[in-house]
Short mmCIF file of N, CA and C in Angstrom, two decimals:
data_model
loop_
_atom_site.label_atom_id
_atom_site.label_comp_id
_atom_site.label_asym_id
_atom_site.label_seq_id
_atom_site.Cartn_x
_atom_site.Cartn_y
_atom_site.Cartn_z
N MET A 1 58.44 -59.17 6.84
CA MET A 1 59.54 -59.04 7.78
C MET A 1 59.65 -57.63 8.35
N THR A 2 59.17 -56.65 7.62
CA THR A 2 59.29 -55.29 8.14
C THR A 2 58.46 -55.11 9.41
N ALA A 3 57.41 -55.91 9.57
CA ALA A 3 56.62 -55.84 10.79
C ALA A 3 57.47 -56.23 12.00
N LEU A 4 58.34 -57.22 11.81
CA LEU A 4 59.22 -57.64 12.90
C LEU A 4 60.23 -56.55 13.23
N LEU A 5 60.78 -55.91 12.22
CA LEU A 5 61.71 -54.81 12.45
C LEU A 5 61.00 -53.65 13.14
N ASP A 6 59.78 -53.36 12.70
CA ASP A 6 59.01 -52.29 13.33
C ASP A 6 58.74 -52.59 14.79
N GLU A 7 58.48 -53.86 15.10
CA GLU A 7 58.24 -54.26 16.49
C GLU A 7 59.49 -54.01 17.34
N LEU A 8 60.65 -54.38 16.82
CA LEU A 8 61.89 -54.16 17.57
C LEU A 8 62.17 -52.67 17.74
N LYS A 9 61.90 -51.89 16.72
CA LYS A 9 62.08 -50.43 16.82
C LYS A 9 61.14 -49.84 17.86
N THR A 10 59.91 -50.32 17.89
CA THR A 10 58.95 -49.84 18.87
C THR A 10 59.39 -50.17 20.28
N ARG A 11 59.86 -51.40 20.49
CA ARG A 11 60.36 -51.79 21.81
C ARG A 11 61.53 -50.91 22.24
N ALA A 12 62.42 -50.61 21.31
CA ALA A 12 63.57 -49.77 21.62
C ALA A 12 63.14 -48.35 21.98
N ARG A 13 62.18 -47.81 21.23
CA ARG A 13 61.69 -46.45 21.53
C ARG A 13 61.00 -46.40 22.88
N LEU A 14 60.21 -47.42 23.20
CA LEU A 14 59.56 -47.49 24.51
C LEU A 14 60.60 -47.55 25.63
N ARG A 15 61.65 -48.32 25.41
CA ARG A 15 62.71 -48.43 26.41
C ARG A 15 63.43 -47.10 26.58
N LEU A 16 63.70 -46.41 25.49
CA LEU A 16 64.36 -45.11 25.55
C LEU A 16 63.49 -44.10 26.29
N ASN A 17 62.21 -44.06 25.96
CA ASN A 17 61.30 -43.14 26.63
C ASN A 17 61.20 -43.44 28.13
N ALA A 18 61.15 -44.71 28.49
CA ALA A 18 61.10 -45.08 29.90
C ALA A 18 62.37 -44.67 30.62
N ALA A 19 63.51 -44.86 29.97
CA ALA A 19 64.79 -44.46 30.59
C ALA A 19 64.84 -42.96 30.80
N ARG A 20 64.33 -42.21 29.86
CA ARG A 20 64.33 -40.75 29.99
C ARG A 20 63.38 -40.29 31.09
N ARG A 21 62.25 -40.98 31.24
CA ARG A 21 61.29 -40.61 32.29
C ARG A 21 61.81 -40.95 33.69
N GLU A 22 62.45 -42.10 33.81
CA GLU A 22 62.85 -42.61 35.12
C GLU A 22 64.15 -42.02 35.65
N ASP A 23 65.05 -41.65 34.77
CA ASP A 23 66.38 -41.24 35.20
C ASP A 23 66.69 -39.84 34.71
N VAL A 24 67.03 -38.97 35.64
CA VAL A 24 67.39 -37.60 35.27
C VAL A 24 68.71 -37.61 34.50
N ASP A 25 69.58 -38.55 34.80
CA ASP A 25 70.90 -38.62 34.17
C ASP A 25 70.90 -39.59 32.99
N SER A 26 69.86 -39.58 32.18
CA SER A 26 69.76 -40.49 31.05
C SER A 26 70.22 -39.84 29.75
N ALA A 27 70.99 -38.78 29.86
CA ALA A 27 71.45 -38.07 28.66
C ALA A 27 72.34 -38.97 27.79
N GLY A 28 73.01 -39.95 28.39
CA GLY A 28 73.89 -40.83 27.63
C GLY A 28 73.15 -41.97 26.93
N VAL A 29 71.88 -42.17 27.28
CA VAL A 29 71.11 -43.25 26.66
C VAL A 29 70.64 -42.76 25.29
N ARG A 30 70.97 -43.52 24.26
CA ARG A 30 70.62 -43.17 22.88
C ARG A 30 69.76 -44.28 22.29
N LEU A 31 69.04 -43.94 21.24
CA LEU A 31 68.20 -44.93 20.57
C LEU A 31 69.03 -46.10 20.06
N ARG A 32 70.21 -45.84 19.55
CA ARG A 32 71.03 -46.93 19.01
C ARG A 32 71.41 -47.93 20.10
N HIS A 33 71.60 -47.45 21.34
CA HIS A 33 71.90 -48.37 22.45
C HIS A 33 70.69 -49.26 22.73
N CYS A 34 69.52 -48.66 22.72
CA CYS A 34 68.29 -49.43 22.96
C CYS A 34 68.03 -50.42 21.83
N LEU A 35 68.29 -50.03 20.59
CA LEU A 35 68.13 -50.95 19.46
C LEU A 35 69.05 -52.15 19.59
N ASN A 36 70.30 -51.91 19.95
CA ASN A 36 71.25 -53.02 20.14
C ASN A 36 70.81 -53.92 21.28
N GLN A 37 70.34 -53.35 22.37
CA GLN A 37 69.91 -54.13 23.51
C GLN A 37 68.71 -55.01 23.17
N VAL A 38 67.72 -54.44 22.52
CA VAL A 38 66.53 -55.19 22.13
C VAL A 38 66.91 -56.31 21.15
N ALA A 39 67.76 -56.02 20.20
CA ALA A 39 68.19 -57.05 19.24
C ALA A 39 68.89 -58.20 19.94
N ARG A 40 69.76 -57.90 20.90
CA ARG A 40 70.44 -58.96 21.65
C ARG A 40 69.46 -59.80 22.45
N GLU A 41 68.44 -59.17 23.01
CA GLU A 41 67.46 -59.90 23.82
C GLU A 41 66.66 -60.92 23.01
N VAL A 42 66.47 -60.68 21.73
CA VAL A 42 65.71 -61.62 20.91
C VAL A 42 66.60 -62.57 20.12
N GLY A 43 67.91 -62.53 20.34
CA GLY A 43 68.77 -63.55 19.77
C GLY A 43 69.73 -63.11 18.68
N PHE A 44 69.89 -61.81 18.46
CA PHE A 44 70.84 -61.33 17.46
C PHE A 44 72.06 -60.74 18.16
N ALA A 45 73.14 -60.60 17.43
CA ALA A 45 74.37 -60.07 17.99
C ALA A 45 74.27 -58.57 18.26
N HIS A 46 73.57 -57.86 17.38
CA HIS A 46 73.41 -56.40 17.49
C HIS A 46 72.32 -55.98 16.52
N TRP A 47 72.01 -54.69 16.49
CA TRP A 47 70.92 -54.18 15.67
C TRP A 47 71.15 -54.44 14.17
N GLU A 48 72.35 -54.19 13.68
CA GLU A 48 72.61 -54.40 12.25
C GLU A 48 72.43 -55.86 11.86
N HIS A 49 72.77 -56.77 12.75
CA HIS A 49 72.58 -58.19 12.51
C HIS A 49 71.08 -58.48 12.38
N ALA A 50 70.27 -57.96 13.29
CA ALA A 50 68.82 -58.14 13.24
C ALA A 50 68.24 -57.53 11.97
N ARG A 51 68.69 -56.34 11.62
CA ARG A 51 68.19 -55.65 10.44
C ARG A 51 68.50 -56.44 9.17
N ALA A 52 69.70 -57.01 9.10
CA ALA A 52 70.08 -57.78 7.92
C ALA A 52 69.25 -59.06 7.80
N VAL A 53 69.08 -59.78 8.90
CA VAL A 53 68.35 -61.05 8.86
C VAL A 53 66.86 -60.80 8.62
N LEU A 54 66.26 -59.93 9.40
CA LEU A 54 64.83 -59.70 9.29
C LEU A 54 64.46 -58.89 8.05
N GLY A 55 65.41 -58.14 7.54
CA GLY A 55 65.17 -57.36 6.33
C GLY A 55 65.41 -58.14 5.05
N GLY A 56 65.80 -59.39 5.17
CA GLY A 56 66.01 -60.23 4.00
C GLY A 56 67.34 -60.02 3.30
N LEU A 57 68.28 -59.38 3.97
CA LEU A 57 69.58 -59.11 3.37
C LEU A 57 70.62 -60.20 3.65
N ALA A 58 70.31 -61.10 4.57
CA ALA A 58 71.25 -62.16 4.92
C ALA A 58 71.14 -63.31 3.93
N THR A 59 72.27 -63.99 3.73
CA THR A 59 72.28 -65.16 2.86
C THR A 59 72.23 -66.42 3.72
N ARG A 60 72.10 -67.56 3.08
CA ARG A 60 72.04 -68.83 3.82
C ARG A 60 73.27 -69.07 4.68
N GLU A 61 74.41 -68.61 4.22
CA GLU A 61 75.66 -68.85 4.92
C GLU A 61 75.84 -67.93 6.13
N ASP A 62 75.06 -66.87 6.21
CA ASP A 62 75.19 -65.92 7.31
C ASP A 62 74.60 -66.49 8.60
N ASP A 63 75.08 -65.94 9.71
CA ASP A 63 74.55 -66.30 11.02
C ASP A 63 73.14 -65.72 11.13
N MET A 64 72.16 -66.55 11.43
CA MET A 64 70.78 -66.09 11.53
C MET A 64 70.36 -65.79 12.96
N GLY A 65 71.27 -65.93 13.90
CA GLY A 65 70.92 -65.66 15.29
C GLY A 65 70.03 -66.76 15.85
N THR A 66 69.50 -66.53 17.03
CA THR A 66 68.63 -67.52 17.66
C THR A 66 67.18 -67.05 17.71
N PHE A 67 66.85 -66.05 16.91
CA PHE A 67 65.49 -65.53 16.89
C PHE A 67 64.49 -66.60 16.47
N TRP A 68 64.82 -67.40 15.49
CA TRP A 68 63.90 -68.38 14.93
C TRP A 68 63.83 -69.68 15.72
N HIS A 69 64.80 -69.91 16.57
CA HIS A 69 64.81 -71.15 17.34
C HIS A 69 65.52 -70.92 18.67
N ALA A 70 65.19 -71.73 19.63
CA ALA A 70 65.83 -71.63 20.94
C ALA A 70 67.14 -72.43 20.90
N PRO A 71 68.21 -71.90 21.52
CA PRO A 71 69.46 -72.67 21.57
C PRO A 71 69.28 -73.93 22.39
N ARG A 72 69.99 -74.97 21.99
CA ARG A 72 69.87 -76.25 22.72
C ARG A 72 70.76 -76.26 23.91
#
């Protein structure tokens, strides 16, 4: 599962670097914003939600997001 977390972190870093290259006024863009955005795009509520599920910290009763399946 850490490979999946690493992939999301890489996507977030790439997004942050692209934002810094493209926009002179990107001082407000932070890695945590990019992590939250990437997590939401793959079906989680936010970064901590993705980290808990993909890191094996979530229980059966917890919300697993839509990462593993497409919503109907």
